[in-house]
Tab-separated table of C-alpha atoms in Angstrom:
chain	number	residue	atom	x	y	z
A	94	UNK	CA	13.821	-14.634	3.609
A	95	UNK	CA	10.502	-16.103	2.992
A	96	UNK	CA	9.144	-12.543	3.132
A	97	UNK	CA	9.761	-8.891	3.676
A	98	UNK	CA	11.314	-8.043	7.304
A	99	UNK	CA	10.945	-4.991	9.024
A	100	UNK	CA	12.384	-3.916	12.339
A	101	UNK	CA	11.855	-3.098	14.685
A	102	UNK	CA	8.340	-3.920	14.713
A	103	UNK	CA	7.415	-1.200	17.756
A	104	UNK	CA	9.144	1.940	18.477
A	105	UNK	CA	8.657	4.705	20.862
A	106	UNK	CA	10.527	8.165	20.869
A	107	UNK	CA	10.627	11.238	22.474
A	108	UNK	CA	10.525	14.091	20.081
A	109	UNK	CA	13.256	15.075	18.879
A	110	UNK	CA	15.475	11.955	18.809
A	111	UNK	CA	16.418	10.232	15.664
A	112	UNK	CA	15.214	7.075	14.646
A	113	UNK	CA	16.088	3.884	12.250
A	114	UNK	CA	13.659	1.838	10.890
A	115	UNK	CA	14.895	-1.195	8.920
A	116	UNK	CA	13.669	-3.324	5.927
A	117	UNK	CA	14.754	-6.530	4.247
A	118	UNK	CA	13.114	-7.465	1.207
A	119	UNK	CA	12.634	-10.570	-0.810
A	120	UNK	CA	15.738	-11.880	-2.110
A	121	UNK	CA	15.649	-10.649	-5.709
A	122	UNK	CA	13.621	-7.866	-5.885
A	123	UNK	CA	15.261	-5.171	-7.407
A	124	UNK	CA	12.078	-2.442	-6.287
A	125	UNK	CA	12.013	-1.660	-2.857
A	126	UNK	CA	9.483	1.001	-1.715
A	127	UNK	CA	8.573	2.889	2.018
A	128	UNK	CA	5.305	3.947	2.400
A	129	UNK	CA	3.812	5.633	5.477
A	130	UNK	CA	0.101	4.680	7.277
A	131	UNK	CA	-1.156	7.135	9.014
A	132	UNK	CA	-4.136	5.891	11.727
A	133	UNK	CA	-7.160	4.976	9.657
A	134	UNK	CA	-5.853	6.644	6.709
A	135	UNK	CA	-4.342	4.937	3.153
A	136	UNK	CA	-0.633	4.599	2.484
A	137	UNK	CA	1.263	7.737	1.377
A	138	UNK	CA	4.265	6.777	-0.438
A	139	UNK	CA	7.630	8.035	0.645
A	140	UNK	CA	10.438	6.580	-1.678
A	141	UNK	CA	11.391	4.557	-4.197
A	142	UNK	CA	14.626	2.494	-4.957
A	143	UNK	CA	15.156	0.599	-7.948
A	144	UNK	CA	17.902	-1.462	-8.876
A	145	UNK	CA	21.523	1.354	-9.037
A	146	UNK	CA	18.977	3.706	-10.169
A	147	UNK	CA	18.630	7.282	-8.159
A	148	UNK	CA	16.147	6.594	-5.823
A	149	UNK	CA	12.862	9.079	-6.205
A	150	UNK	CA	12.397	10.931	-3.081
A	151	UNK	CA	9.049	12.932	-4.141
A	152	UNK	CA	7.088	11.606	-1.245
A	153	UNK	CA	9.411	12.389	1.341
A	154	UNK	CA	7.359	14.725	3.674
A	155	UNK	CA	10.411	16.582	4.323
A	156	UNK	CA	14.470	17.042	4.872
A	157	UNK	CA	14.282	15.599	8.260
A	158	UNK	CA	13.125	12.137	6.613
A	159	UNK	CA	15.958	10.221	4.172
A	160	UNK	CA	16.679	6.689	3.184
A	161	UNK	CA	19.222	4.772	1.799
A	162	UNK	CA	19.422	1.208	0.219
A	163	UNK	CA	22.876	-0.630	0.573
A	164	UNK	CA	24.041	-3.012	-1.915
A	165	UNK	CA	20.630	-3.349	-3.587
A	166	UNK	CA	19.141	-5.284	-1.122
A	167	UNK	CA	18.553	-3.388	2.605
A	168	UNK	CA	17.083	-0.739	3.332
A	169	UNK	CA	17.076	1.893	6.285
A	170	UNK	CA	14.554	5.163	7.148
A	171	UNK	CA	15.987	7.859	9.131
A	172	UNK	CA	13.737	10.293	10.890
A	173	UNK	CA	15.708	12.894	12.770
A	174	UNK	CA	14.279	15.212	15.016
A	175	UNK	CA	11.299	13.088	15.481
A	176	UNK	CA	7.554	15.041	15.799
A	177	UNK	CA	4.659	14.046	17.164
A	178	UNK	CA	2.809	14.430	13.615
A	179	UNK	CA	5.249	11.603	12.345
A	180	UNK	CA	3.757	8.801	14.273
A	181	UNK	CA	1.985	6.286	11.752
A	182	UNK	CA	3.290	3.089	10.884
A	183	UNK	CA	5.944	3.170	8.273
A	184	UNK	CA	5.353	0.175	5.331
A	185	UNK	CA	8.256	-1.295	3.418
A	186	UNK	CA	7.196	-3.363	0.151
A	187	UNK	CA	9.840	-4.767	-2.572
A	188	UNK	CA	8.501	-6.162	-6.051
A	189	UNK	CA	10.492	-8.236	-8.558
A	190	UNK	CA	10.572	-5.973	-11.042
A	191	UNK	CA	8.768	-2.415	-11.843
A	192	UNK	CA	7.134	-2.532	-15.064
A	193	UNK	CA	3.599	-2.215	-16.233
A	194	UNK	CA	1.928	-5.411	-14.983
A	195	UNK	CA	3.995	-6.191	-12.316
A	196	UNK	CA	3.088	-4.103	-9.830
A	197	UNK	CA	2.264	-6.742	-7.386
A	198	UNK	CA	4.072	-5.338	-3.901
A	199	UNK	CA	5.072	-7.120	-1.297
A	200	UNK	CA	4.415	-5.431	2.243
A	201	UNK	CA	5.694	-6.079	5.507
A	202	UNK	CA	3.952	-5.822	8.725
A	203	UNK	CA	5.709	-2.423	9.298
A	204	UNK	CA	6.954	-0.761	11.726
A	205	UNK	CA	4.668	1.580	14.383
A	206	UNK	CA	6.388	4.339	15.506
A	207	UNK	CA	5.486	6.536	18.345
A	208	UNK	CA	6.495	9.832	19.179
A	209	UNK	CA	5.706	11.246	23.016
J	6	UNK	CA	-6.416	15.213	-1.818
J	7	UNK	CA	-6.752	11.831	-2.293
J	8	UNK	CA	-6.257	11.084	-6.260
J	9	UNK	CA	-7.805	7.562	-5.481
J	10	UNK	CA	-10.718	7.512	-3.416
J	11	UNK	CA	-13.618	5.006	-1.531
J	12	UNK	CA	-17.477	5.457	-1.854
J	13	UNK	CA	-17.946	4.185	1.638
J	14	UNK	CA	-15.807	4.116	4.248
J	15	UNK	CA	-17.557	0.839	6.109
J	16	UNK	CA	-20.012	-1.885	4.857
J	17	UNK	CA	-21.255	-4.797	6.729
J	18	UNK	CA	-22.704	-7.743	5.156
J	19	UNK	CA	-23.745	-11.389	5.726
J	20	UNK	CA	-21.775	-13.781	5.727
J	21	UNK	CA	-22.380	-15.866	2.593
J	22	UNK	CA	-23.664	-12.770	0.801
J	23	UNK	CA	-21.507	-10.984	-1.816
J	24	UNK	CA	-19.681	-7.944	-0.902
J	25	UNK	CA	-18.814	-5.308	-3.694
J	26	UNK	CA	-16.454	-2.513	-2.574
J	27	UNK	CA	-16.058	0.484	-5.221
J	28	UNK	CA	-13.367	3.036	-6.096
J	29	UNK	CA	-13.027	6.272	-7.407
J	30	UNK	CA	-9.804	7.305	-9.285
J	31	UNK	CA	-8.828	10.638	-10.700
J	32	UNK	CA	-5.556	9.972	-12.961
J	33	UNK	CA	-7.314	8.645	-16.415
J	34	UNK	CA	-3.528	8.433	-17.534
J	35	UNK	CA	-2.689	5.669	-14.817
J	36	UNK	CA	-2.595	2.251	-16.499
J	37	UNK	CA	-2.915	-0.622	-13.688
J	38	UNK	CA	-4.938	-0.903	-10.500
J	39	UNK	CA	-4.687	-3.326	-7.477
J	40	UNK	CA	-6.553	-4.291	-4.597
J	41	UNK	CA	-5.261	-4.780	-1.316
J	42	UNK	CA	-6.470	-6.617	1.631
J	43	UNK	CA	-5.114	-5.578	5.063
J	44	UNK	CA	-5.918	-7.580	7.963
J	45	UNK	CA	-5.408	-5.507	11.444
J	46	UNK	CA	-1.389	-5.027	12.068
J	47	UNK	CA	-0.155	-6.415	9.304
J	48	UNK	CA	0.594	-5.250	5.756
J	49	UNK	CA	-1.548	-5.133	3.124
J	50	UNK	CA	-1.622	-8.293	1.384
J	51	UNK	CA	-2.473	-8.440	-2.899
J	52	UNK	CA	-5.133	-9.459	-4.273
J	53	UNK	CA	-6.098	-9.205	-7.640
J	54	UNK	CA	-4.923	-6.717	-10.585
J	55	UNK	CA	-6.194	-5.264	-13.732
J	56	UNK	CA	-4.216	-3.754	-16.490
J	57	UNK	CA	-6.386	-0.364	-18.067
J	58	UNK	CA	-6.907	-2.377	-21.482
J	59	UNK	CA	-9.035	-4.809	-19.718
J	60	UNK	CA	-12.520	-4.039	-18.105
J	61	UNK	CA	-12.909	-7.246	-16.038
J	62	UNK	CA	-10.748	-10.067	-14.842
J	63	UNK	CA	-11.774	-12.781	-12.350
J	64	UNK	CA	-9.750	-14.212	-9.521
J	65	UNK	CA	-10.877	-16.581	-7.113
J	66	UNK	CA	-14.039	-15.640	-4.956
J	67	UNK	CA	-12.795	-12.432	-6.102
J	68	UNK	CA	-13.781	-9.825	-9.165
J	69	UNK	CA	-12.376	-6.993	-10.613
J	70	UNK	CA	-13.967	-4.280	-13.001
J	71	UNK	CA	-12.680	-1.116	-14.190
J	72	UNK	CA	-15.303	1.772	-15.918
J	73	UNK	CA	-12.427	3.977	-17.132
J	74	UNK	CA	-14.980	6.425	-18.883
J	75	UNK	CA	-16.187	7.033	-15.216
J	76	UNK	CA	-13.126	6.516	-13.508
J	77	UNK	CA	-14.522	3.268	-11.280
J	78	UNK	CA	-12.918	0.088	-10.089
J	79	UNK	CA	-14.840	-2.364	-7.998
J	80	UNK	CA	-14.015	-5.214	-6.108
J	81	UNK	CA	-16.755	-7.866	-5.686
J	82	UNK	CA	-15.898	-10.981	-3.105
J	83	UNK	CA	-18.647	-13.985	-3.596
J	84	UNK	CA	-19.735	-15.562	-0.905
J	85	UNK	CA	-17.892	-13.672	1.548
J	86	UNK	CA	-16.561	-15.072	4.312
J	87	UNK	CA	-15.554	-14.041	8.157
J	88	UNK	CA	-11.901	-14.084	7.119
J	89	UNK	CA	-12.859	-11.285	4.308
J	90	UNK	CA	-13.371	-9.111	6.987
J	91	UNK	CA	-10.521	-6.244	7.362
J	92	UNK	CA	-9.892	-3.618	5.181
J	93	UNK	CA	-9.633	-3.131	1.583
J	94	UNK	CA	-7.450	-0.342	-0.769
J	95	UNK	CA	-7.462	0.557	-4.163
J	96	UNK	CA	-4.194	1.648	-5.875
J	97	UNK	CA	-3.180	3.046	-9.017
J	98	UNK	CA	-0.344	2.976	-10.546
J	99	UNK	CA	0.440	6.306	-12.727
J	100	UNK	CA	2.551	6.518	-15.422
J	101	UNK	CA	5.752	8.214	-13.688
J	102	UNK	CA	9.113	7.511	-13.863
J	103	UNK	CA	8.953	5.325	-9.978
J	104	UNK	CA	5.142	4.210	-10.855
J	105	UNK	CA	4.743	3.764	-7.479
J	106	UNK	CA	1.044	3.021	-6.563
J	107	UNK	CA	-1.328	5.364	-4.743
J	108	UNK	CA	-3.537	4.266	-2.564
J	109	UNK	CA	-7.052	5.200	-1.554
J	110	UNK	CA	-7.951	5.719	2.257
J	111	UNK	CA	-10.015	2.432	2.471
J	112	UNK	CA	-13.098	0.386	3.081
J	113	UNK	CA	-13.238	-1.711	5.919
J	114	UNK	CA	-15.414	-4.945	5.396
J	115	UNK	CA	-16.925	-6.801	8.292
J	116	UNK	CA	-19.004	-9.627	7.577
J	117	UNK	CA	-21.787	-10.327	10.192
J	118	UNK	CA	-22.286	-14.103	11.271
């Protein structure tokens, strides 16, 4: 696509349930990245895929939050056992390459979740 | 803590003025910086970058300037406009093995008519 797609755009949970969120980068990046907005606040990164390379998972808050990237291209966050404190809206940016001077990232209009 | 951090969380100016939003970073090791616009509920959108071997670079409207003795990045938008008006990160990119950028907390810009 033209740009990077998240989905769903909106999402409301009770705590405790599990949740999806969904990203499709720009055809051709090989970076892919999930970040996490709290209200007012910057962007706290999550994870990191690149290319068949082990993803790096240092900013994953914690076990209940994982990710996966399937055949280079989309990728899914899974929250299980949702909690209030993980409302924010959840960011996903690809780039073309990573390398010094190409750090240019391409956001989406993430994806607000909600947790009653 | 934030590693990458804002002198002032708001600032207000007329439009037609210049704006100039500043930065404080903490890694002296991290070797590119980007600013990022974000308009309300969407992403944040790029807008200009500087590599650490340069101290300037020029976009359009738009200027960047890195002090790495002090640690300081600045943005400076000329003649700012209505549609300049949102909110405005600095990231850094540190020298890890994902070099993933990290962000500052923000300064949102609203330019008075």
């Amino acid at each position: 696509g033209a740009g990077v797609s998240q989905s769903p755009s909106n999402k409301v949970t009770e705590k405790g349930k599990d949740v999806e969120l969904r990203c499709d980068p720009i055809s051709g990046h090989t970076a892919l990245y999930w970040y996490r907005q709290s209200l007012g606040q910057g962007l706290e990164f999550l994870i990191y895929f690149q290319g068949n390379s082990a993803p790096d998972k240092s900013g994953l808050p914690s076990d209940r939050f994982s990710a996966e990237r399937t055949g280079g291209s989309v990728s899914t966050l899974t929250i299980q056992r949702t909690q209030q404190e993980d409302s924010a809206v959840y960011l996903c940016a690809s780039s073309r390459i990573a390398g010094v001077g190409t750090g240019e990232l391409f956001f989406g209009e993430g994806s607000r979740l909600t947790v009653l | 803590g934030e590693s990458v951090g804002l002198h002032l969380p708001t600032l207000s100016v007329q439009e037609g003025d210049n704006s100039i939003i500043n930065c404080a970073y903490s890694n002296s090791a991290s070797d590119y910086f980007i600013w990022y616009k974000q308009e309300s509920g969407k992403g944040p959108q790029f807008i200009i970058d500087i590599r650490s071997n340069m101290d300037k670079r020029q976009g359009q409207r738009v200027t960047v300037l890195l002090n790495k003795t002090v640690k300081h990045l600045s943005l400076q938008i000329a003649a700012t406009q209505p549609g300049d008006s949102a909110v405005y990160f600095c990231a850094e990119r540190g020298t890890g093995s994902a070099r993933q950028l990290t962000f500052g907390s923000g300064t949102q810009l609203t330019v008075l008519p």
